[in-house]
Short mmCIF file of C-alpha atoms in Angstrom, two decimals:
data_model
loop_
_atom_site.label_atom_id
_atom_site.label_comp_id
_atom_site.label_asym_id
_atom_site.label_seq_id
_atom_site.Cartn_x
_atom_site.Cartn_y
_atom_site.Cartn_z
CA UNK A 19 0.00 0.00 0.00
CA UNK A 20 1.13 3.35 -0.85
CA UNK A 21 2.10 5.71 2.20
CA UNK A 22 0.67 9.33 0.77
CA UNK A 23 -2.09 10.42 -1.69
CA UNK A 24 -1.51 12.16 -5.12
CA UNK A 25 -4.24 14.18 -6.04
CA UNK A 26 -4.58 15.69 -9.94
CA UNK A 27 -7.58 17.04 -11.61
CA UNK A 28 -9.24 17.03 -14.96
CA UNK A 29 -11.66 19.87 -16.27
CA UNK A 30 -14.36 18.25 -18.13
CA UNK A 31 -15.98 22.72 -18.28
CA UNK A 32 -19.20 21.73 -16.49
CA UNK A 33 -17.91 19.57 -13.80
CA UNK A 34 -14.71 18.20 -12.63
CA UNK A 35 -12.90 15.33 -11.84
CA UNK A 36 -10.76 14.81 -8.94
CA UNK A 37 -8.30 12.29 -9.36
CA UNK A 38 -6.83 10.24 -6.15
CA UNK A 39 -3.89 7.69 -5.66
CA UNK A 40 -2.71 6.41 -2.14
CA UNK A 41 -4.40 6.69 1.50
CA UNK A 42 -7.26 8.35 2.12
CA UNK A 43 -6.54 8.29 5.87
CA UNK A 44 -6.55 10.68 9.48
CA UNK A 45 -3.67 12.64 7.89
CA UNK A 46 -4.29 12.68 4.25
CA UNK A 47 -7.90 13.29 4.10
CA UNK A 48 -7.21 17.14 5.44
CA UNK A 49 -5.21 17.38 2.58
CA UNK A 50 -8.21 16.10 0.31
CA UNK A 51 -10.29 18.49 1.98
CA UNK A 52 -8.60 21.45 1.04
CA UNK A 53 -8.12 20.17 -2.40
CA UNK A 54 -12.07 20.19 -2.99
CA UNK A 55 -12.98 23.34 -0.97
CA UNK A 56 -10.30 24.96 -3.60
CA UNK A 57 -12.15 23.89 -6.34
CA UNK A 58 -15.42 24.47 -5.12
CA UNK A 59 -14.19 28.04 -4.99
CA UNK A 60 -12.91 28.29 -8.24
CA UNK A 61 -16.29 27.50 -9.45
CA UNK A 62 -16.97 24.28 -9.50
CA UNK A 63 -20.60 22.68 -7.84
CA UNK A 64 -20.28 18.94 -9.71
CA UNK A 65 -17.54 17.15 -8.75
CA UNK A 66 -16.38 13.51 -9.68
CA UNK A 67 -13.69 11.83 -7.57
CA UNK A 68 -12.06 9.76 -9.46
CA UNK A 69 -11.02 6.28 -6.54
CA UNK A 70 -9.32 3.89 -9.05
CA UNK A 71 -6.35 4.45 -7.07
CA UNK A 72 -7.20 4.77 -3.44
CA UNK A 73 -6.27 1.96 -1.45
CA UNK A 74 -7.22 2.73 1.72
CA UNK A 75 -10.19 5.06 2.77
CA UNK A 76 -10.64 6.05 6.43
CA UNK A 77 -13.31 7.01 8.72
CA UNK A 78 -11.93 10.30 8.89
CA UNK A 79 -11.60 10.03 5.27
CA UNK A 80 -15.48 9.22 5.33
CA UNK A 81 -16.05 12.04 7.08
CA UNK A 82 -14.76 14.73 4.46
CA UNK A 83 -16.53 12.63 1.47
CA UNK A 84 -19.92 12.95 3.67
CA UNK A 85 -19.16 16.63 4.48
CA UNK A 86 -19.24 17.64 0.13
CA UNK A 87 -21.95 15.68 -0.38
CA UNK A 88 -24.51 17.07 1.71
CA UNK A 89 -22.48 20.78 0.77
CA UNK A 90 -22.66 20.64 -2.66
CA UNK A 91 -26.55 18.76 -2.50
CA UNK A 92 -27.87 21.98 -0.83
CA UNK A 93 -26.65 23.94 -3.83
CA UNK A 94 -28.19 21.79 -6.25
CA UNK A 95 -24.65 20.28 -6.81
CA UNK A 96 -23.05 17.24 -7.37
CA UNK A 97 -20.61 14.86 -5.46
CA UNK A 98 -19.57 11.58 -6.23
CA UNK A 99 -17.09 8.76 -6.42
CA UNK A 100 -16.09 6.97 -9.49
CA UNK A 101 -13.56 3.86 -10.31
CA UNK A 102 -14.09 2.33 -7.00
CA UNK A 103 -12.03 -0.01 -5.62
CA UNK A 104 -13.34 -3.21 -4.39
CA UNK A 105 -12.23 -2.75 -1.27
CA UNK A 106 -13.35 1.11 -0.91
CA UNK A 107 -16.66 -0.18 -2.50
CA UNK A 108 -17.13 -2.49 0.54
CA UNK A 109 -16.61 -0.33 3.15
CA UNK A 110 -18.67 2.32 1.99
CA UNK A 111 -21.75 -0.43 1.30
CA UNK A 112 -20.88 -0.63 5.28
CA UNK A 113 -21.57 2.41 6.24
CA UNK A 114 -24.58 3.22 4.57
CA UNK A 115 -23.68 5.37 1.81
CA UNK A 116 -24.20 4.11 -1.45
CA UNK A 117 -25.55 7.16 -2.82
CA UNK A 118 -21.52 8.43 -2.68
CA UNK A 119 -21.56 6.16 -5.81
CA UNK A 120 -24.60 7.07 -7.61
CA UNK A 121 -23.64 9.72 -10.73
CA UNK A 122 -26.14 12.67 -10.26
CA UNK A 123 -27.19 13.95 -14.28
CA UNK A 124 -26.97 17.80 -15.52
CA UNK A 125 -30.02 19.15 -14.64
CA UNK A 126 -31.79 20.23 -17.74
CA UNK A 127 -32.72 23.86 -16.43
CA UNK A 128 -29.19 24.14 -16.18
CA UNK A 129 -27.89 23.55 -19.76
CA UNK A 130 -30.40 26.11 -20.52
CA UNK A 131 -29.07 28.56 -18.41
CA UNK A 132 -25.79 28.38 -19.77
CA UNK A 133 -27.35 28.68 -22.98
CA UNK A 134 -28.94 32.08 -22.41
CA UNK A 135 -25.99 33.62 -21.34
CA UNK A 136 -25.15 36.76 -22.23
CA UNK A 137 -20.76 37.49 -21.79
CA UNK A 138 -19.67 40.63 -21.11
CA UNK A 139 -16.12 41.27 -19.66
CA UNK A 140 -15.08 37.88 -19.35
CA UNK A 141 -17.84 36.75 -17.24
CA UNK A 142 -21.24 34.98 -18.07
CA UNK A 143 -24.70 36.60 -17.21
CA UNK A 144 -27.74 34.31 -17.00
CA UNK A 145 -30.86 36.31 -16.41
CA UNK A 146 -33.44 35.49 -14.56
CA UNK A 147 -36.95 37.61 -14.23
CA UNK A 148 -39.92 37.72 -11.81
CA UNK A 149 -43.14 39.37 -13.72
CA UNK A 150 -44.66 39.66 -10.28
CA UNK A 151 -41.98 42.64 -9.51
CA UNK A 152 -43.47 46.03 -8.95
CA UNK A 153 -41.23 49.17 -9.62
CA UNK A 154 -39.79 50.57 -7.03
CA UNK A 155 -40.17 53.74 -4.72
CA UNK A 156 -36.62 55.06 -3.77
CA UNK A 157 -36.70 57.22 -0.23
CA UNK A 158 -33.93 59.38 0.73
CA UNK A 159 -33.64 60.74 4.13
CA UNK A 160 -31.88 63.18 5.59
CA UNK A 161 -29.60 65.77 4.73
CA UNK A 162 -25.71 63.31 3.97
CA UNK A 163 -23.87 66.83 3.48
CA UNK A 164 -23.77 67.12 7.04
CA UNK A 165 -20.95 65.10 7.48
CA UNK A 166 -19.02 67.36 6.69
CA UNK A 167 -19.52 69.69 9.35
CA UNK A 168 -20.94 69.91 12.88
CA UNK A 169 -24.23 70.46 12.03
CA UNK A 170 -25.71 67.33 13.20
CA UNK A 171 -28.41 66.87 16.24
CA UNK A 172 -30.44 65.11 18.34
CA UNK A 173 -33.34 66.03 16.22
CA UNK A 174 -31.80 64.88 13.26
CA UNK A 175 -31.91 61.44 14.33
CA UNK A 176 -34.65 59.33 12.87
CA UNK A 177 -35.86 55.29 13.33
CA UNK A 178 -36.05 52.80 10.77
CA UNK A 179 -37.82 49.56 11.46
CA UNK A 180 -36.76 46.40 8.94
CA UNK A 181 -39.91 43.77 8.87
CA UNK A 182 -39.24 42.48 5.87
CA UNK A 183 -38.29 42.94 2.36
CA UNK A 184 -36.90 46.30 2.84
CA UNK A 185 -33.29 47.65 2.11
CA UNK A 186 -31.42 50.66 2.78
CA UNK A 187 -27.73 51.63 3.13
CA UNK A 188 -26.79 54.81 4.97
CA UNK A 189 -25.28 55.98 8.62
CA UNK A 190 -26.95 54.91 11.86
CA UNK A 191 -26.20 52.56 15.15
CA UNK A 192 -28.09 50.20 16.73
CA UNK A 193 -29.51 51.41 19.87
CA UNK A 194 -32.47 52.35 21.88
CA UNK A 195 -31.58 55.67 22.49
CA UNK A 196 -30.97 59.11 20.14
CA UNK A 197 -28.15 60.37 22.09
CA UNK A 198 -26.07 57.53 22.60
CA UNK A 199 -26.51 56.45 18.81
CA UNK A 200 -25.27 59.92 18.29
CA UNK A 201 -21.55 59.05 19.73
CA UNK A 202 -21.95 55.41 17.64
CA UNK A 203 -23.13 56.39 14.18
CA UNK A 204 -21.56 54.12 11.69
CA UNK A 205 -22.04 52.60 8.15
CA UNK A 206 -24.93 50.39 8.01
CA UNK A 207 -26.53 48.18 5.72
CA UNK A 208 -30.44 47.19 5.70
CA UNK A 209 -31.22 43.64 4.91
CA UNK A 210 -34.85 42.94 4.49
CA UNK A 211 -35.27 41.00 8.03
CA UNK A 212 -31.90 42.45 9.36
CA UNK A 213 -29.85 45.44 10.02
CA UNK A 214 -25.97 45.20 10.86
CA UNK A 215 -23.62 48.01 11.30
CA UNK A 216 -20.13 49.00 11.70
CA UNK A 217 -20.32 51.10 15.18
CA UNK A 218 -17.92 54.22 15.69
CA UNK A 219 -17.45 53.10 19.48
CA UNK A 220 -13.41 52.35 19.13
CA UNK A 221 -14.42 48.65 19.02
CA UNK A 222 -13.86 48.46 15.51
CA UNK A 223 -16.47 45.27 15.16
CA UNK A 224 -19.89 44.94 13.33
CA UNK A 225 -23.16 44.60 15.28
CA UNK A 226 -26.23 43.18 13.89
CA UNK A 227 -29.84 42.71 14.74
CA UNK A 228 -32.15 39.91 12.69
CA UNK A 229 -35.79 39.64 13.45
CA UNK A 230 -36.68 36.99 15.64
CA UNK A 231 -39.89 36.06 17.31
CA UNK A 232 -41.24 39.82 18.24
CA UNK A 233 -37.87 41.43 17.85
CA UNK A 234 -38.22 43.63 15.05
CA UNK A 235 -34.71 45.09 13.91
CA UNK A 236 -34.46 49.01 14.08
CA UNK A 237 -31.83 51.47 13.22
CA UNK A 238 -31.49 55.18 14.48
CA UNK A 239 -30.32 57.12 11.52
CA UNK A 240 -28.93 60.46 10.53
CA UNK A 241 -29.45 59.87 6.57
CA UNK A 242 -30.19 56.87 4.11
CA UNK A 243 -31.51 55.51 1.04
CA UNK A 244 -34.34 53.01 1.58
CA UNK A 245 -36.07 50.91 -0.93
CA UNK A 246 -38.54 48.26 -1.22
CA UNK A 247 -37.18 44.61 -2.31
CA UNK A 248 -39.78 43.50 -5.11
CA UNK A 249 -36.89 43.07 -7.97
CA UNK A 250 -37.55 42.54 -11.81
CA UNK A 251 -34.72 40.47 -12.46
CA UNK A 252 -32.09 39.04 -10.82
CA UNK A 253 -28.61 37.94 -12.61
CA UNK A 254 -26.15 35.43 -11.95
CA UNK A 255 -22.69 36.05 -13.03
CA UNK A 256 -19.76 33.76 -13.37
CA UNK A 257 -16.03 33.89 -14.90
CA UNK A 258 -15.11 32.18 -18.04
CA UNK A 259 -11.49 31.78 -16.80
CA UNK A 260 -11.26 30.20 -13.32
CA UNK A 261 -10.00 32.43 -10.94
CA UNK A 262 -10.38 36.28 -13.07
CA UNK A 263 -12.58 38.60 -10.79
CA UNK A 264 -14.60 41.52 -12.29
CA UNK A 265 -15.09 45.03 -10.93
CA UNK A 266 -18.04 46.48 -9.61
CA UNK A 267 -18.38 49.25 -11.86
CA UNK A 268 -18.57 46.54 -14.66
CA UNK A 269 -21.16 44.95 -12.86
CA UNK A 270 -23.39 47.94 -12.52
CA UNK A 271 -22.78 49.03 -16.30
CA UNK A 272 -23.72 45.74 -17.40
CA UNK A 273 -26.59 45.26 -15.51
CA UNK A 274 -28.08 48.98 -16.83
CA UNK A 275 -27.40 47.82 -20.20
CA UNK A 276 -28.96 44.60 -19.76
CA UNK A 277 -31.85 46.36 -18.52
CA UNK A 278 -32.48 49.09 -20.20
CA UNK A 279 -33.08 50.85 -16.74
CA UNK A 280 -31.98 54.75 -15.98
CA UNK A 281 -31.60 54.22 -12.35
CA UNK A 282 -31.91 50.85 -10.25
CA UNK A 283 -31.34 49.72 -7.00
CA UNK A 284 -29.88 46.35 -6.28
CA UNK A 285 -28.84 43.77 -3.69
CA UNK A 286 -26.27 41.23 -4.53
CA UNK A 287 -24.34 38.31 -2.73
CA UNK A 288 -20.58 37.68 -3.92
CA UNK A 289 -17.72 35.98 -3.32
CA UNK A 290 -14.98 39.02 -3.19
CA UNK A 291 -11.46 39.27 -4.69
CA UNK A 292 -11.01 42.25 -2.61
CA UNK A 293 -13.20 45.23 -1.52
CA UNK A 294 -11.73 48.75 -1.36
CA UNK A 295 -13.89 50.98 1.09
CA UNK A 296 -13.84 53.37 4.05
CA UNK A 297 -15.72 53.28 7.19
CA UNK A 298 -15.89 55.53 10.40
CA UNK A 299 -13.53 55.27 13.21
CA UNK A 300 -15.19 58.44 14.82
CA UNK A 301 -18.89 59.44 14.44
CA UNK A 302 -19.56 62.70 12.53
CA UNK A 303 -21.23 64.49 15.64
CA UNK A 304 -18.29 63.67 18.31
CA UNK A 305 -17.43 67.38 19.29
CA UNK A 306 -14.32 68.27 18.06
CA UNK A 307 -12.32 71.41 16.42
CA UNK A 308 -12.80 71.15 13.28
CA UNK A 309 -14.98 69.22 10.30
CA UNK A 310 -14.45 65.35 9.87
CA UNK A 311 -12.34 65.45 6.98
CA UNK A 312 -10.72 68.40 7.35
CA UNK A 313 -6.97 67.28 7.10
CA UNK A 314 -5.23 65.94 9.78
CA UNK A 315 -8.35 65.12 11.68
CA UNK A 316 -9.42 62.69 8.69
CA UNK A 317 -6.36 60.41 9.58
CA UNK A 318 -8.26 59.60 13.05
CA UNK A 319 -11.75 59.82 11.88
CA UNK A 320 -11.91 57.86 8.66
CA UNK A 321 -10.70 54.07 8.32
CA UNK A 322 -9.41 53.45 4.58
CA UNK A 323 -8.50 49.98 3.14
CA UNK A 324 -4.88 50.27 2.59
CA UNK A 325 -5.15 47.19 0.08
CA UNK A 326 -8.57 45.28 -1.49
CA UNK A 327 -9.16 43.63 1.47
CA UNK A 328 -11.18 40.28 2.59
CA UNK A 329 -10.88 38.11 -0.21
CA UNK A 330 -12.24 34.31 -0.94
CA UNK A 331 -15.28 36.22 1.80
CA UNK A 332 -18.55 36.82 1.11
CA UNK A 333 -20.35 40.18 0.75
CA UNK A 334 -23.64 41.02 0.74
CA UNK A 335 -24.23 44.40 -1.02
CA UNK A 336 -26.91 46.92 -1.42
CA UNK A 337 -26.88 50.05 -3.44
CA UNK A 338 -28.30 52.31 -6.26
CA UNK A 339 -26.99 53.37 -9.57
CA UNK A 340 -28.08 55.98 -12.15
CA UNK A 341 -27.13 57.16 -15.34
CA UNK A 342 -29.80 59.89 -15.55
CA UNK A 343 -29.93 61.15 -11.89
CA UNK A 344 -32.35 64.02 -10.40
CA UNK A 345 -30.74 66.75 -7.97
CA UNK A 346 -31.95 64.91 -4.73
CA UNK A 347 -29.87 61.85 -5.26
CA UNK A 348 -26.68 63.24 -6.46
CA UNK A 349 -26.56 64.62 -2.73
CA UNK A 350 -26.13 60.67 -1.83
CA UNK A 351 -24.51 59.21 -4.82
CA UNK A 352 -21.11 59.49 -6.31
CA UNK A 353 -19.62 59.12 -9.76
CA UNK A 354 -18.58 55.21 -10.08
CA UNK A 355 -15.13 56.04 -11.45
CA UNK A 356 -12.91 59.03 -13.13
CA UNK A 357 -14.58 59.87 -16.16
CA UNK A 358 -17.70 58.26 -15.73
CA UNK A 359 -21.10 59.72 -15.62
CA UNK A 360 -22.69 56.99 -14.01
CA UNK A 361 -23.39 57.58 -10.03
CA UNK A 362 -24.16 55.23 -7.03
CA UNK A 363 -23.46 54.42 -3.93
CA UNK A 364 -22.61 50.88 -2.21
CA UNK A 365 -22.03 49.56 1.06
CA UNK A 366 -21.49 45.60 1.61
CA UNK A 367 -21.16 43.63 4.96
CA UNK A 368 -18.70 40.61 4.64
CA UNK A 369 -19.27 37.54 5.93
CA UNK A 370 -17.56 34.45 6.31
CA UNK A 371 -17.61 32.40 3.09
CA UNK A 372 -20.94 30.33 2.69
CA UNK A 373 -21.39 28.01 -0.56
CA UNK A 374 -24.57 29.16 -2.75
CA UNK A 375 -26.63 27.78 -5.09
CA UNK A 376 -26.34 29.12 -8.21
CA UNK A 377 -29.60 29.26 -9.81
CA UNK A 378 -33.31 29.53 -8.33
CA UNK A 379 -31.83 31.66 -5.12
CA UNK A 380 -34.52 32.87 -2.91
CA UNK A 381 -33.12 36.43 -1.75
CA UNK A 382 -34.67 36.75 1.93
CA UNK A 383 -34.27 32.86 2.60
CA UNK A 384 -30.20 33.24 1.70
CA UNK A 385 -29.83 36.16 3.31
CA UNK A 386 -31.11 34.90 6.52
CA UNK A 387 -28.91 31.83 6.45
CA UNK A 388 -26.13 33.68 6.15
CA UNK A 389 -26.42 35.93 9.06
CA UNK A 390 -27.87 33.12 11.25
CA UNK A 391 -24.88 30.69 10.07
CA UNK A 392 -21.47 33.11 9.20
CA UNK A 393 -19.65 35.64 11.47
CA UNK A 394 -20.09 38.79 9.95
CA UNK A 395 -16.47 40.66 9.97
CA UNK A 396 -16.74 44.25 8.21
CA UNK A 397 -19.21 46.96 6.95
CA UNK A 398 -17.97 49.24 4.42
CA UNK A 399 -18.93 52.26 2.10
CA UNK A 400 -17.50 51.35 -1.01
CA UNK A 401 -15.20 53.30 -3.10
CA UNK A 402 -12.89 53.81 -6.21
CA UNK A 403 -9.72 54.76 -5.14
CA UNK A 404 -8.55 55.80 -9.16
CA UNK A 405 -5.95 58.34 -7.26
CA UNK A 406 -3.21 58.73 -9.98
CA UNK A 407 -0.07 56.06 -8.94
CA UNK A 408 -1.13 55.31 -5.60
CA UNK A 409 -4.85 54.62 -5.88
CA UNK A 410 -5.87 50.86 -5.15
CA UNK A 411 -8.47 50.74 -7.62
CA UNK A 412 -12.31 49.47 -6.89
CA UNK A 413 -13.83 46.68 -5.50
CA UNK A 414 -13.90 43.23 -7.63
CA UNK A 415 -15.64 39.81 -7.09
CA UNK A 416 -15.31 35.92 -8.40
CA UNK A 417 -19.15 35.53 -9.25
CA UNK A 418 -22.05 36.15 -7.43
CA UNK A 419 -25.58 37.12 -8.04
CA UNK A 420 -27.57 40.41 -8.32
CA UNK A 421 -31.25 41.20 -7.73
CA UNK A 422 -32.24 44.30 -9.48
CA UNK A 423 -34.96 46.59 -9.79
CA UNK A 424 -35.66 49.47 -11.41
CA UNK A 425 -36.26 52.86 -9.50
CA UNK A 426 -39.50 54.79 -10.99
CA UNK A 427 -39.73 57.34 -8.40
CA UNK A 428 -37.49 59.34 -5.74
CA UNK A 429 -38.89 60.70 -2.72
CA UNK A 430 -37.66 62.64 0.33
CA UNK A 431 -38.27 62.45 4.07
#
């Protein structure tokens, strides 16, 4: 018997076969493991291993083969063995899990998808829409200018309530009281049945609040953008080259061209290459000399990713993007690059990564698992940092999907 296991792979496009030779045993099956996580996140959902060559298969080694299964069968993937040895074949019967053995066919809504593909960038679109969507009411609230100065107050604070289906990106805290979210106001992101939040407190760590039982999540806020989540379409987008990312401005131009839309808002889930975005060490209304990014003050005030940060995470994003904006929402909303008249405004919280499906994702129901399953890490306002020589460039993602709508009317308040 051979004393280590080589492990090569063959791309058939669609799926992928893992090919094994040697022990699958206590030591050898971690390195299996991170073998098949690798290529689950480069992409690929239906995997074959390939046994002719294993020898030896342990229970630990059961335990990792288990472990993709049941992953990749919640995504509406596949995993299973091939080539099995006699021996391997016998102690699987043992244990119960024939179905390890059992080839799971291409679904046939599949091969369509991939047939109505549209590529743009490198990356393939599949579109998928919902003619129950209504067109959606955009409400911005309060007055975001203020940031710059010391203008803001008590009264100025106002509470959002998240019951479902709504989403909203802006700067608030989580807390019961006006004043003390005052000296906490951070970045937050609204997420239908949840709210989370990067607080200003010195802590540095995200809070979040999901509805459970009676709990209804709230945040006290000094401005936002708020929308209703009854999207028109949603889009899944993957890479045509394992591994090649795509940047968010890309995303957004794409998805307004695929649309035909002037201004939409959207909520997608990703799996990031790196995010560049700032967040709030210090909350706007802190009293202090002088304005919040006055310089040197904005050193102490203003966290800054240094480098695209948190990749192979996940991010969960929510924003708006227009091409024809009115006066109102170019007071929230900033061009998407140098040179480009298109204007939005994006904050994501990062989680933890968490395997998808990739077609037929319900929105709230994902969302939900997330949060209740993956520690969230970050909250961040996202940015391009095109500075000439030194900027770090914009946020970029593997593949993902986005659920879009398109914004009919603004409204203030």
């Amino acid at each position: 018997m051979k004393d280590k296991l080589e492990i090569s792979k063959i791309n058939h496009g669609h799926y992928l076969t893992i090919v094994l030779d040697g022990r699958v045993d206590g030591h050898w099956s971690g390195f299996l493991s991170d073998a098949i996580t690798t290529e689950i996140r480069n992409g690929f959902y239906n995997i074959v291993l390939d046994f002719g060559g294993v020898d030896y298969l342990s229970s630990d080694g059961i335990r990792v083969l288990v472990k993709f299964y049941k992953e990749l069968k919640k995504v509406n993937g596949s995993f299973y063995l091939s080539e099995v040895s006699e021996n391997v074949r016998t102690i699987i019967s043992l244990v119960g899990l024939q179905d390890l053995m059992k080839e799971k066919k291409e679904e046939p809504q599949a091969k369509e998808a991939m047939m109505g593909s549209i590529v743009r960038d490198g990356f393939a679109f599949t579109r998928e829409e919902n003619p129950e969507s209504e067109k959606i009411t955009l409400n911005l609230c309060g007055e975001p200018e203020k940031v710059h100065s010391k203008d803001f107050l008590v009264s100025d604070v106002k509470t959002e309530f998240f019951d479902g289906g709504k989403f909203a990106i802006g700067l608030g805290a989580i807390t019961s009281d006006n004043t003390d979210a005052l000296s906490r106001m951070g970045e937050f992101i609204g997420l239908g049945n949840a709210v989370a939040y990067l607080p200003t407190d010195g802590t540095n760590s995200p809070d979040y609040s999901l509805k459970t039982g009676n709990l209804i999540p709230e945040i006290r806020h000094l401005y936002g953008l708020f929308f209703n989540g009854n999207f028109s379409d949603n889009f899944r987008f993957d890479p045509q080259n394992t591994g090649d990312s795509i940047k968010l401005s890309q995303i957004i131009e794409n998805l307004l061209d695929f649309t035909g839309f002037q201004t939409l808002a959207m909520v997608m889930i990703a799996e990031i290459s790196g995010l560049v975005g700032v967040s709030l060490s210090k909350s706007p209304n802190l009293k202090r000399e002088d304005p919040l990014f006055n310089f040197p003050e904005v050193r102490d005030a203003v966290n800054f990713t240094v480098e695209p940060s948190h990749s192979k995470m996940l991010a969960i994003t929510v924003g708006v993007a227009s091409r024809k904006p009115n006066g109102q929402l170019l007071k929230f909303c900033r061009p998407l690059g140098k040179n480009n008249a298109t204007i939005g405004h994006f904050h994501a919280a990062v989680f933890s990564f968490h395997l998808l499906k990739k077609s037929n994702i319900k929105l709230s129901k994902t969302i939900n698992t997330i949060i209740e399953n993956e520690q969230i890490h970050d909250v961040l306002h996202l940015i391009n940092d095109d500075r000439e020589a030194v900027g770090i460039g914009e946020s970029e993602f593997f593949n993902g999907t986005c659920w879009v709508g398109e914004v009919k009317s603004i409204v203030t308040g």
